[in-house]
mmCIF file with all atom_site columns, C-alpha atoms in Angstrom:
data_model
loop_
_atom_site.group_PDB
_atom_site.id
_atom_site.type_symbol
_atom_site.label_atom_id
_atom_site.label_alt_id
_atom_site.label_comp_id
_atom_site.label_asym_id
_atom_site.label_entity_id
_atom_site.label_seq_id
_atom_site.pdbx_PDB_ins_code
_atom_site.Cartn_x
_atom_site.Cartn_y
_atom_site.Cartn_z
_atom_site.occupancy
_atom_site.B_iso_or_equiv
_atom_site.pdbx_formal_charge
_atom_site.auth_seq_id
_atom_site.auth_comp_id
_atom_site.auth_asym_id
_atom_site.auth_atom_id
_atom_site.pdbx_PDB_model_num
ATOM 1   C CA . MET A 1 1   ? 105.517 116.446 90.770  1.00 79.00 ? 1426 MET A CA 1
ATOM 2   C CA . GLY A 1 2   ? 103.615 116.387 93.815  1.00 89.00 ? 1427 GLY A CA 1
ATOM 3   C CA . ILE A 1 3   ? 105.065 118.385 96.635  1.00 90.00 ? 1428 ILE A CA 1
ATOM 4   C CA . VAL A 1 4   ? 104.926 115.281 99.194  1.00 90.00 ? 1429 VAL A CA 1
ATOM 5   C CA . GLN A 1 5   ? 107.155 113.718 96.195  1.00 91.00 ? 1430 GLN A CA 1
ATOM 6   C CA . ALA A 1 6   ? 109.040 116.502 95.832  1.00 92.00 ? 1431 ALA A CA 1
ATOM 7   C CA . SER A 1 7   ? 110.252 115.985 100.033 1.00 91.00 ? 1432 SER A CA 1
ATOM 8   C CA . LEU A 1 8   ? 111.098 112.753 99.297  1.00 91.00 ? 1433 LEU A CA 1
ATOM 9   C CA . THR A 1 9   ? 112.847 113.425 96.185  1.00 92.00 ? 1434 THR A CA 1
ATOM 10  C CA . GLU A 1 10  ? 115.155 116.047 98.401  1.00 92.00 ? 1435 GLU A CA 1
ATOM 11  C CA . LEU A 1 11  ? 115.373 113.453 101.255 1.00 92.00 ? 1436 LEU A CA 1
ATOM 12  C CA . LEU A 1 12  ? 116.937 110.976 98.347  1.00 91.00 ? 1437 LEU A CA 1
ATOM 13  C CA . GLY A 1 13  ? 119.263 113.391 97.320  1.00 93.00 ? 1438 GLY A CA 1
ATOM 14  C CA . LEU A 1 14  ? 121.204 113.637 100.237 1.00 93.00 ? 1439 LEU A CA 1
ATOM 15  C CA . LEU A 1 15  ? 121.325 110.684 101.813 1.00 93.00 ? 1440 LEU A CA 1
ATOM 16  C CA . SER A 1 16  ? 122.833 109.541 97.963  1.00 92.00 ? 1441 SER A CA 1
ATOM 17  C CA . ASP A 1 17  ? 125.118 112.459 98.317  1.00 93.00 ? 1442 ASP A CA 1
ATOM 18  C CA . ALA A 1 18  ? 126.402 111.284 101.941 1.00 92.00 ? 1443 ALA A CA 1
ATOM 19  C CA . VAL A 1 19  ? 127.224 107.479 100.925 1.00 90.00 ? 1444 VAL A CA 1
ATOM 20  C CA . LYS A 1 20  ? 128.645 107.969 97.623  1.00 91.00 ? 1445 LYS A CA 1
ATOM 21  C CA . PRO A 1 21  ? 129.571 106.107 95.255  1.00 90.00 ? 1446 PRO A CA 1
ATOM 22  C CA . ALA A 1 22  ? 127.491 103.563 97.779  1.00 89.00 ? 1447 ALA A CA 1
ATOM 23  C CA . GLN A 1 23  ? 123.939 103.422 95.451  1.00 88.00 ? 1448 GLN A CA 1
ATOM 24  C CA . VAL A 1 24  ? 120.429 104.865 97.341  1.00 90.00 ? 1449 VAL A CA 1
ATOM 25  C CA . HIS A 1 25  ? 117.291 102.536 96.249  1.00 89.00 ? 1450 HIS A CA 1
ATOM 26  C CA . HIS A 1 26  ? 113.729 103.781 96.812  1.00 89.00 ? 1451 HIS A CA 1
ATOM 27  C CA . GLU A 1 27  ? 111.579 100.572 96.908  1.00 85.00 ? 1452 GLU A CA 1
ATOM 28  C CA . ASP A 1 28  ? 108.493 101.065 95.437  1.00 75.00 ? 1453 ASP A CA 1
ATOM 29  C CA . GLU A 1 29  ? 105.658 99.053  95.726  1.00 60.00 ? 1454 GLU A CA 1
ATOM 30  C CA . GLY A 1 30  ? 106.255 95.813  94.202  1.00 61.00 ? 1455 GLY A CA 1
ATOM 31  C CA . GLU A 1 31  ? 109.353 96.721  93.451  1.00 69.00 ? 1456 GLU A CA 1
ATOM 32  C CA . PRO A 1 32  ? 112.653 94.551  94.782  1.00 69.00 ? 1457 PRO A CA 1
ATOM 33  C CA . SER A 1 33  ? 115.770 96.789  95.543  1.00 71.00 ? 1458 SER A CA 1
ATOM 34  C CA . PRO A 1 34  ? 118.399 95.519  93.446  1.00 76.00 ? 1459 PRO A CA 1
ATOM 35  C CA . PRO A 1 35  ? 121.477 93.498  94.556  1.00 74.00 ? 1460 PRO A CA 1
ATOM 36  C CA . ASP A 1 36  ? 123.439 96.530  94.070  1.00 75.00 ? 1461 ASP A CA 1
ATOM 37  C CA . ALA A 1 37  ? 121.963 98.726  96.248  1.00 83.00 ? 1462 ALA A CA 1
ATOM 38  C CA . ALA A 1 38  ? 123.526 99.220  99.548  1.00 89.00 ? 1463 ALA A CA 1
ATOM 39  C CA . VAL A 1 39  ? 120.939 101.533 100.973 1.00 91.00 ? 1464 VAL A CA 1
ATOM 40  C CA . THR A 1 40  ? 116.935 101.129 100.348 1.00 90.00 ? 1465 THR A CA 1
ATOM 41  C CA . VAL A 1 41  ? 114.282 103.666 101.003 1.00 90.00 ? 1466 VAL A CA 1
ATOM 42  C CA . ARG A 1 42  ? 110.643 102.588 101.586 1.00 90.00 ? 1467 ARG A CA 1
ATOM 43  C CA . THR A 1 43  ? 107.888 104.499 102.096 1.00 88.00 ? 1468 THR A CA 1
ATOM 44  C CA . VAL A 1 44  ? 105.629 103.760 105.417 1.00 88.00 ? 1469 VAL A CA 1
ATOM 45  C CA . ALA A 1 45  ? 103.111 106.167 106.073 1.00 87.00 ? 1470 ALA A CA 1
ATOM 46  C CA . LEU A 1 46  ? 102.128 109.787 105.115 1.00 88.00 ? 1471 LEU A CA 1
ATOM 47  C CA . ASN A 1 47  ? 99.501  110.899 108.253 1.00 85.00 ? 1472 ASN A CA 1
ATOM 48  C CA . ARG A 1 48  ? 98.140  114.041 108.403 1.00 83.00 ? 1473 ARG A CA 1
ATOM 49  C CA . VAL A 1 49  ? 99.196  116.332 111.343 1.00 76.00 ? 1474 VAL A CA 1
ATOM 50  C CA . GLY A 1 50  ? 96.984  119.310 111.133 1.00 77.00 ? 1475 GLY A CA 1
ATOM 51  C CA . ARG A 1 51  ? 96.609  122.660 109.729 1.00 75.00 ? 1476 ARG A CA 1
ATOM 52  C CA . SER A 1 52  ? 98.589  125.591 109.859 1.00 74.00 ? 1477 SER A CA 1
ATOM 53  C CA . ARG A 1 53  ? 98.502  129.341 108.170 1.00 72.00 ? 1478 ARG A CA 1
ATOM 54  C CA . ARG A 1 54  ? 101.750 131.278 107.380 1.00 69.00 ? 1479 ARG A CA 1
ATOM 55  C CA . LYS A 1 55  ? 101.659 132.288 104.130 1.00 71.00 ? 1480 LYS A CA 1
ATOM 56  C CA . GLY A 1 56  ? 98.113  131.235 103.453 1.00 78.00 ? 1481 GLY A CA 1
ATOM 57  C CA . PRO A 1 57  ? 96.589  128.042 105.041 1.00 83.00 ? 1482 PRO A CA 1
ATOM 58  C CA . LEU A 1 58  ? 98.382  124.808 104.572 1.00 81.00 ? 1483 LEU A CA 1
ATOM 59  C CA . LEU A 1 59  ? 97.597  121.493 105.509 1.00 84.00 ? 1484 LEU A CA 1
ATOM 60  C CA . ASP A 1 60  ? 100.412 119.548 107.834 1.00 84.00 ? 1485 ASP A CA 1
ATOM 61  C CA . LEU A 1 61  ? 101.478 116.237 106.908 1.00 86.00 ? 1486 LEU A CA 1
ATOM 62  C CA . GLU A 1 62  ? 104.446 113.674 107.895 1.00 86.00 ? 1487 GLU A CA 1
ATOM 63  C CA . LEU A 1 63  ? 105.429 111.533 105.579 1.00 89.00 ? 1488 LEU A CA 1
ATOM 64  C CA . LYS A 1 64  ? 107.523 108.258 107.422 1.00 91.00 ? 1489 LYS A CA 1
ATOM 65  C CA . VAL A 1 65  ? 110.072 106.458 105.751 1.00 91.00 ? 1490 VAL A CA 1
ATOM 66  C CA . ALA A 1 66  ? 112.513 103.812 106.262 1.00 88.00 ? 1491 ALA A CA 1
ATOM 67  C CA . ILE A 1 67  ? 115.840 103.808 105.602 1.00 91.00 ? 1492 ILE A CA 1
ATOM 68  C CA . GLU A 1 68  ? 117.697 100.524 105.381 1.00 91.00 ? 1493 GLU A CA 1
ATOM 69  C CA . ALA A 1 69  ? 121.401 99.880  104.972 1.00 91.00 ? 1494 ALA A CA 1
ATOM 70  C CA . ARG A 1 70  ? 123.161 96.387  103.801 1.00 88.00 ? 1495 ARG A CA 1
ATOM 71  C CA . GLY A 1 71  ? 125.941 94.777  102.713 1.00 88.00 ? 1496 GLY A CA 1
ATOM 72  C CA . PRO A 1 72  ? 129.522 95.149  104.342 1.00 90.00 ? 1497 PRO A CA 1
ATOM 73  C CA . GLU A 1 73  ? 129.746 98.647  105.030 1.00 90.00 ? 1498 GLU A CA 1
ATOM 74  C CA . CYS A 1 74  ? 126.342 98.515  106.675 1.00 90.00 ? 1499 CYS A CA 1
ATOM 75  C CA . LEU A 1 75  ? 127.989 100.339 109.893 1.00 93.00 ? 1500 LEU A CA 1
ATOM 76  C CA . THR A 1 76  ? 129.622 102.836 107.931 1.00 93.00 ? 1501 THR A CA 1
ATOM 77  C CA . LEU A 1 77  ? 126.674 103.482 105.852 1.00 93.00 ? 1502 LEU A CA 1
ATOM 78  C CA . MET A 1 78  ? 124.256 103.824 109.077 1.00 92.00 ? 1503 MET A CA 1
ATOM 79  C CA . GLU A 1 79  ? 126.915 106.504 110.437 1.00 93.00 ? 1504 GLU A CA 1
ATOM 80  C CA . GLN A 1 80  ? 127.105 108.597 107.599 1.00 93.00 ? 1505 GLN A CA 1
ATOM 81  C CA . LEU A 1 81  ? 123.049 108.248 107.208 1.00 93.00 ? 1506 LEU A CA 1
ATOM 82  C CA . LEU A 1 82  ? 122.370 109.228 110.657 1.00 93.00 ? 1507 LEU A CA 1
ATOM 83  C CA . LEU A 1 83  ? 124.760 112.252 110.812 1.00 93.00 ? 1508 LEU A CA 1
ATOM 84  C CA . VAL A 1 84  ? 122.813 113.627 107.406 1.00 91.00 ? 1509 VAL A CA 1
ATOM 85  C CA . VAL A 1 85  ? 119.645 113.370 108.831 1.00 90.00 ? 1510 VAL A CA 1
ATOM 86  C CA . GLU A 1 86  ? 120.916 114.880 112.185 1.00 89.00 ? 1511 GLU A CA 1
ATOM 87  C CA . ARG A 1 87  ? 122.785 117.854 110.101 1.00 89.00 ? 1512 ARG A CA 1
ATOM 88  C CA . HIS A 1 88  ? 119.211 118.663 108.405 1.00 88.00 ? 1513 HIS A CA 1
ATOM 89  C CA . SER A 1 89  ? 116.432 120.197 111.527 1.00 82.00 ? 1514 SER A CA 1
ATOM 90  C CA . GLN A 1 90  ? 113.363 119.203 109.530 1.00 84.00 ? 1515 GLN A CA 1
ATOM 91  C CA . TYR A 1 91  ? 113.714 116.074 110.076 1.00 87.00 ? 1516 TYR A CA 1
ATOM 92  C CA . SER A 1 92  ? 113.385 113.740 112.595 1.00 86.00 ? 1517 SER A CA 1
ATOM 93  C CA . VAL A 1 93  ? 114.233 110.283 113.434 1.00 87.00 ? 1518 VAL A CA 1
ATOM 94  C CA . VAL A 1 94  ? 111.633 107.716 115.323 1.00 83.00 ? 1519 VAL A CA 1
ATOM 95  C CA . SER A 1 95  ? 112.773 106.710 118.453 1.00 79.00 ? 1520 SER A CA 1
ATOM 96  C CA . ALA A 1 96  ? 112.602 103.048 120.081 1.00 72.00 ? 1521 ALA A CA 1
ATOM 97  C CA . GLY A 1 97  ? 109.722 104.215 121.847 1.00 71.00 ? 1522 GLY A CA 1
ATOM 98  C CA . GLU A 1 98  ? 107.546 105.728 119.418 1.00 74.00 ? 1523 GLU A CA 1
ATOM 99  C CA . PHE A 1 99  ? 107.242 102.852 116.478 1.00 74.00 ? 1524 PHE A CA 1
ATOM 100 C CA . GLU A 1 100 ? 103.600 101.446 116.155 1.00 75.00 ? 1525 GLU A CA 1
ATOM 101 C CA . PRO A 1 101 ? 103.546 97.872  116.450 1.00 76.00 ? 1526 PRO A CA 1
ATOM 102 C CA . GLY A 1 102 ? 105.285 95.549  114.109 1.00 79.00 ? 1527 GLY A CA 1
ATOM 103 C CA . GLU A 1 103 ? 106.356 98.805  112.228 1.00 78.00 ? 1528 GLU A CA 1
ATOM 104 C CA . TYR A 1 104 ? 110.037 98.210  112.341 1.00 80.00 ? 1529 TYR A CA 1
ATOM 105 C CA . GLN A 1 105 ? 109.710 94.581  111.798 1.00 80.00 ? 1530 GLN A CA 1
ATOM 106 C CA . ALA A 1 106 ? 107.699 95.350  108.658 1.00 81.00 ? 1531 ALA A CA 1
ATOM 107 C CA . SER A 1 107 ? 110.243 98.159  107.431 1.00 82.00 ? 1532 SER A CA 1
ATOM 108 C CA . ILE A 1 108 ? 113.822 97.236  107.607 1.00 83.00 ? 1533 ILE A CA 1
ATOM 109 C CA . ARG A 1 109 ? 113.874 93.755  106.145 1.00 81.00 ? 1534 ARG A CA 1
ATOM 110 C CA . GLU A 1 110 ? 117.239 92.644  105.798 1.00 81.00 ? 1535 GLU A CA 1
ATOM 111 C CA . GLY A 1 111 ? 119.724 94.924  107.517 1.00 83.00 ? 1536 GLY A CA 1
ATOM 112 C CA . LEU A 1 112 ? 119.945 97.471  109.981 1.00 88.00 ? 1537 LEU A CA 1
ATOM 113 C CA . GLY A 1 113 ? 118.152 100.782 109.834 1.00 90.00 ? 1538 GLY A CA 1
ATOM 114 C CA . PHE A 1 114 ? 115.832 103.738 110.735 1.00 91.00 ? 1539 PHE A CA 1
ATOM 115 C CA . LEU A 1 115 ? 113.015 104.930 110.385 1.00 91.00 ? 1540 LEU A CA 1
ATOM 116 C CA . VAL A 1 116 ? 112.511 109.341 109.650 1.00 90.00 ? 1541 VAL A CA 1
ATOM 117 C CA . ARG A 1 117 ? 109.402 111.765 110.029 1.00 88.00 ? 1542 ARG A CA 1
ATOM 118 C CA . VAL A 1 118 ? 109.791 114.633 106.521 1.00 89.00 ? 1543 VAL A CA 1
ATOM 119 C CA . PRO A 1 119 ? 107.486 117.263 107.047 1.00 87.00 ? 1544 PRO A CA 1
ATOM 120 C CA . VAL A 1 120 ? 105.599 118.176 104.653 1.00 88.00 ? 1545 VAL A CA 1
ATOM 121 C CA . SER A 1 121 ? 103.429 121.283 104.029 1.00 86.00 ? 1546 SER A CA 1
ATOM 122 C CA . LEU A 1 122 ? 100.107 121.770 101.412 1.00 86.00 ? 1547 LEU A CA 1
ATOM 123 C CA . PRO A 1 123 ? 98.918  124.987 100.644 1.00 86.00 ? 1548 PRO A CA 1
ATOM 124 C CA . PHE A 1 124 ? 95.335  124.665 99.798  1.00 81.00 ? 1549 PHE A CA 1
ATOM 125 C CA . GLU A 1 125 ? 92.353  127.251 99.454  1.00 81.00 ? 1550 GLU A CA 1
ATOM 126 C CA . GLU A 1 126 ? 89.621  127.309 101.997 1.00 72.00 ? 1551 GLU A CA 1
ATOM 127 C CA . PRO A 1 127 ? 86.116  127.550 100.691 1.00 71.00 ? 1552 PRO A CA 1
ATOM 128 C CA . SER A 1 128 ? 84.529  130.041 101.021 1.00 66.00 ? 1553 SER A CA 1
ATOM 129 C CA . GLY A 1 129 ? 81.256  130.520 103.070 1.00 62.00 ? 1554 GLY A CA 1
ATOM 130 C CA . PRO A 1 130 ? 78.267  132.266 102.134 1.00 65.00 ? 1555 PRO A CA 1
ATOM 131 C CA . PRO A 1 131 ? 77.311  135.971 103.574 1.00 63.00 ? 1556 PRO A CA 1
ATOM 132 C CA . VAL A 1 132 ? 77.861  136.311 107.112 1.00 57.00 ? 1557 VAL A CA 1
ATOM 133 C CA . LEU A 1 133 ? 74.561  138.222 108.006 1.00 63.00 ? 1558 LEU A CA 1
ATOM 134 C CA . GLU A 1 134 ? 76.140  138.855 112.031 1.00 62.00 ? 1559 GLU A CA 1
ATOM 135 C CA . PRO A 1 135 ? 79.239  139.393 113.394 1.00 64.00 ? 1560 PRO A CA 1
ATOM 136 C CA . LEU A 1 136 ? 81.457  137.041 112.910 1.00 53.00 ? 1561 LEU A CA 1
ATOM 137 C CA . ILE A 1 137 ? 84.286  136.511 116.007 1.00 56.00 ? 1562 ILE A CA 1
ATOM 138 C CA . ALA A 1 138 ? 87.203  134.026 114.803 1.00 52.00 ? 1563 ALA A CA 1
ATOM 139 C CA . SER A 1 139 ? 90.683  133.085 116.547 1.00 50.00 ? 1564 SER A CA 1
ATOM 140 C CA . THR A 1 140 ? 93.539  131.574 115.020 1.00 48.00 ? 1565 THR A CA 1
ATOM 141 C CA . THR A 1 141 ? 96.071  129.731 116.284 1.00 49.00 ? 1566 THR A CA 1
ATOM 142 C CA . VAL A 1 142 ? 99.868  130.733 115.558 1.00 55.00 ? 1567 VAL A CA 1
ATOM 143 C CA . ALA A 1 143 ? 102.811 128.393 115.827 1.00 63.00 ? 1568 ALA A CA 1
ATOM 144 C CA . ARG A 1 144 ? 105.846 130.035 117.898 1.00 74.00 ? 1569 ARG A CA 1
ATOM 145 C CA . ARG A 1 145 ? 109.240 128.880 119.195 1.00 81.00 ? 1570 ARG A CA 1
ATOM 146 C CA . ILE A 1 146 ? 109.352 127.696 122.906 1.00 86.00 ? 1571 ILE A CA 1
ATOM 147 C CA . HIS A 1 147 ? 112.931 127.987 124.436 1.00 87.00 ? 1572 HIS A CA 1
ATOM 148 C CA . GLY A 1 148 ? 113.866 126.615 127.639 1.00 90.00 ? 1573 GLY A CA 1
ATOM 149 C CA . ARG A 1 149 ? 115.885 123.945 129.315 1.00 92.00 ? 1574 ARG A CA 1
ATOM 150 C CA . LEU A 1 150 ? 115.873 120.229 130.140 1.00 93.00 ? 1575 LEU A CA 1
ATOM 151 C CA . VAL A 1 151 ? 117.291 119.244 133.625 1.00 93.00 ? 1576 VAL A CA 1
ATOM 152 C CA . ASP A 1 152 ? 117.658 116.456 136.261 1.00 92.00 ? 1577 ASP A CA 1
ATOM 153 C CA . ILE A 1 153 ? 116.161 116.563 139.643 1.00 89.00 ? 1578 ILE A CA 1
ATOM 154 C CA . HIS A 1 154 ? 119.731 118.362 140.623 1.00 88.00 ? 1579 HIS A CA 1
ATOM 155 C CA . ASN A 1 155 ? 119.082 121.224 138.244 1.00 88.00 ? 1580 ASN A CA 1
ATOM 156 C CA . LYS A 1 156 ? 121.513 119.945 135.532 1.00 91.00 ? 1581 LYS A CA 1
ATOM 157 C CA . GLY A 1 157 ? 121.183 120.254 132.034 1.00 91.00 ? 1582 GLY A CA 1
ATOM 158 C CA . ILE A 1 158 ? 121.016 117.386 130.342 1.00 92.00 ? 1583 ILE A CA 1
ATOM 159 C CA . PRO A 1 159 ? 122.555 117.321 126.876 1.00 90.00 ? 1584 PRO A CA 1
ATOM 160 C CA . ASN A 1 160 ? 121.511 115.174 123.696 1.00 87.00 ? 1585 ASN A CA 1
ATOM 161 C CA . ALA A 1 161 ? 118.100 114.835 124.408 1.00 89.00 ? 1586 ALA A CA 1
ATOM 162 C CA . TYR A 1 162 ? 116.031 114.352 122.191 1.00 87.00 ? 1587 TYR A CA 1
ATOM 163 C CA . ILE A 1 163 ? 112.774 116.849 122.624 1.00 89.00 ? 1588 ILE A CA 1
ATOM 164 C CA . ARG A 1 164 ? 109.499 117.125 120.781 1.00 88.00 ? 1589 ARG A CA 1
ATOM 165 C CA . ALA A 1 165 ? 106.140 119.325 121.198 1.00 88.00 ? 1590 ALA A CA 1
ATOM 166 C CA . HIS A 1 166 ? 103.262 117.559 120.317 1.00 85.00 ? 1591 HIS A CA 1
ATOM 167 C CA . SER A 1 167 ? 101.817 120.236 118.577 1.00 80.00 ? 1592 SER A CA 1
ATOM 168 C CA . SER A 1 168 ? 105.059 119.645 116.041 1.00 78.00 ? 1593 SER A CA 1
ATOM 169 C CA . ALA A 1 169 ? 106.399 117.005 113.822 1.00 75.00 ? 1594 ALA A CA 1
ATOM 170 C CA . THR A 1 170 ? 109.792 118.391 114.196 1.00 76.00 ? 1595 THR A CA 1
ATOM 171 C CA . ALA A 1 171 ? 112.269 117.358 116.812 1.00 80.00 ? 1596 ALA A CA 1
ATOM 172 C CA . VAL A 1 172 ? 115.379 118.575 118.517 1.00 84.00 ? 1597 VAL A CA 1
ATOM 173 C CA . VAL A 1 173 ? 118.068 117.770 120.232 1.00 87.00 ? 1598 VAL A CA 1
ATOM 174 C CA . SER A 1 174 ? 119.095 119.842 123.476 1.00 89.00 ? 1599 SER A CA 1
ATOM 175 C CA . ASP A 1 175 ? 122.859 121.413 123.882 1.00 89.00 ? 1600 ASP A CA 1
ATOM 176 C CA . ALA A 1 176 ? 126.112 120.788 125.973 1.00 88.00 ? 1601 ALA A CA 1
ATOM 177 C CA . THR A 1 177 ? 123.797 122.680 129.388 1.00 89.00 ? 1602 THR A CA 1
ATOM 178 C CA . GLY A 1 178 ? 120.498 121.382 128.318 1.00 90.00 ? 1603 GLY A CA 1
ATOM 179 C CA . HIS A 1 179 ? 119.083 124.125 126.709 1.00 92.00 ? 1604 HIS A CA 1
ATOM 180 C CA . PHE A 1 180 ? 116.778 123.501 123.919 1.00 90.00 ? 1605 PHE A CA 1
ATOM 181 C CA . GLU A 1 181 ? 114.466 125.557 121.186 1.00 87.00 ? 1606 GLU A CA 1
ATOM 182 C CA . VAL A 1 182 ? 111.181 123.698 119.620 1.00 85.00 ? 1607 VAL A CA 1
ATOM 183 C CA . LEU A 1 183 ? 108.622 125.416 117.124 1.00 84.00 ? 1608 LEU A CA 1
ATOM 184 C CA . ALA A 1 184 ? 104.782 124.268 119.188 1.00 84.00 ? 1609 ALA A CA 1
ATOM 185 C CA . SER A 1 185 ? 101.573 125.999 118.776 1.00 81.00 ? 1610 SER A CA 1
ATOM 186 C CA . ALA A 1 186 ? 100.588 129.398 120.820 1.00 78.00 ? 1611 ALA A CA 1
ATOM 187 C CA . ASP A 1 187 ? 98.767  126.740 123.391 1.00 82.00 ? 1612 ASP A CA 1
ATOM 188 C CA . GLU A 1 188 ? 100.092 127.452 127.254 1.00 86.00 ? 1613 GLU A CA 1
ATOM 189 C CA . LEU A 1 189 ? 99.966  124.409 128.429 1.00 89.00 ? 1614 LEU A CA 1
ATOM 190 C CA . GLN A 1 190 ? 102.232 122.464 125.933 1.00 89.00 ? 1615 GLN A CA 1
ATOM 191 C CA . HIS A 1 191 ? 102.727 118.356 125.974 1.00 89.00 ? 1616 HIS A CA 1
ATOM 192 C CA . PHE A 1 192 ? 106.570 116.881 124.943 1.00 90.00 ? 1617 PHE A CA 1
ATOM 193 C CA . ALA A 1 193 ? 107.976 113.529 124.160 1.00 89.00 ? 1618 ALA A CA 1
ATOM 194 C CA . VAL A 1 194 ? 111.435 113.837 125.930 1.00 90.00 ? 1619 VAL A CA 1
ATOM 195 C CA . ALA A 1 195 ? 114.002 110.828 125.303 1.00 89.00 ? 1620 ALA A CA 1
ATOM 196 C CA . VAL A 1 196 ? 117.048 110.909 127.353 1.00 89.00 ? 1621 VAL A CA 1
ATOM 197 C CA . ARG A 1 197 ? 119.432 107.760 126.890 1.00 84.00 ? 1622 ARG A CA 1
ATOM 198 C CA . GLY A 1 198 ? 117.201 105.528 124.903 1.00 80.00 ? 1623 GLY A CA 1
ATOM 199 C CA . THR A 1 199 ? 114.541 106.073 127.789 1.00 86.00 ? 1624 THR A CA 1
ATOM 200 C CA . GLU A 1 200 ? 111.400 108.302 126.521 1.00 86.00 ? 1625 GLU A CA 1
ATOM 201 C CA . ARG A 1 201 ? 108.915 109.910 128.620 1.00 89.00 ? 1626 ARG A CA 1
ATOM 202 C CA . GLU A 1 202 ? 105.440 112.132 128.361 1.00 90.00 ? 1627 GLU A CA 1
ATOM 203 C CA . MET A 1 203 ? 106.031 115.144 129.849 1.00 90.00 ? 1628 MET A CA 1
ATOM 204 C CA . SER A 1 204 ? 104.089 118.862 130.259 1.00 90.00 ? 1629 SER A CA 1
ATOM 205 C CA . ALA A 1 205 ? 105.048 121.925 131.357 1.00 89.00 ? 1630 ALA A CA 1
ATOM 206 C CA . SER A 1 206 ? 103.289 125.425 131.140 1.00 89.00 ? 1631 SER A CA 1
ATOM 207 C CA . THR A 1 207 ? 104.751 127.992 128.873 1.00 86.00 ? 1632 THR A CA 1
ATOM 208 C CA . SER A 1 208 ? 103.180 131.052 130.473 1.00 84.00 ? 1633 SER A CA 1
ATOM 209 C CA . SER A 1 209 ? 106.441 131.872 131.359 1.00 83.00 ? 1634 SER A CA 1
ATOM 210 C CA . LEU A 1 210 ? 109.600 131.768 129.016 1.00 81.00 ? 1635 LEU A CA 1
ATOM 211 C CA . PRO A 1 211 ? 112.043 129.866 129.288 1.00 87.00 ? 1636 PRO A CA 1
ATOM 212 C CA . VAL A 1 212 ? 110.629 126.955 130.127 1.00 90.00 ? 1637 VAL A CA 1
ATOM 213 C CA . THR A 1 213 ? 111.935 124.336 132.593 1.00 91.00 ? 1638 THR A CA 1
ATOM 214 C CA . ILE A 1 214 ? 111.337 120.565 131.841 1.00 92.00 ? 1639 ILE A CA 1
ATOM 215 C CA . ARG A 1 215 ? 112.468 118.389 134.885 1.00 92.00 ? 1640 ARG A CA 1
ATOM 216 C CA . TRP A 1 216 ? 113.506 115.138 134.193 1.00 92.00 ? 1641 TRP A CA 1
ATOM 217 C CA . GLU A 1 217 ? 112.672 113.075 137.344 1.00 85.00 ? 1642 GLU A CA 1
#
């Protein structure tokens, strides 16, 4: 089994455990969901995010899947599905302002649902080049954790806000005092997608000194 398929299978297992005894069905291309499937999962896209280096070089991908609930227990199922995704911080829900044109309508067809990002890292071998005859100067980019606080115009912390650095595929939620910790690149100037009570904005902040403060105005 490939790494992308294994990541999807892991998500399907979590969803199935969350809604038991309801059935979860992964809908392949051209294969409709059976009538008794209360939850349907569809693969929407697999996108390249970039490269990183942890235990060797990695190709960072983002698998986007749609999760749809239907039937008389639709609202209860949605509650259970959203909770299990929130409990596993590697996943992030696509917020209302992040959909591609027509993406939601094409992915959620019969009931209620939402889209989830699944980060996937593929190890690969970098090609070796010819012998270097002159000194080679190289720089590497290392991911780091940025901690900070999201505040309003009165310097009051904003809780339950979704924050994602553009250099990362994973979103986090600010705590009761507005504090957060997010994975990002080593760049000093960071760009963030911040969503507060359904409103999303693109914001930038310098991370030359931590903790960083992001001001929602």
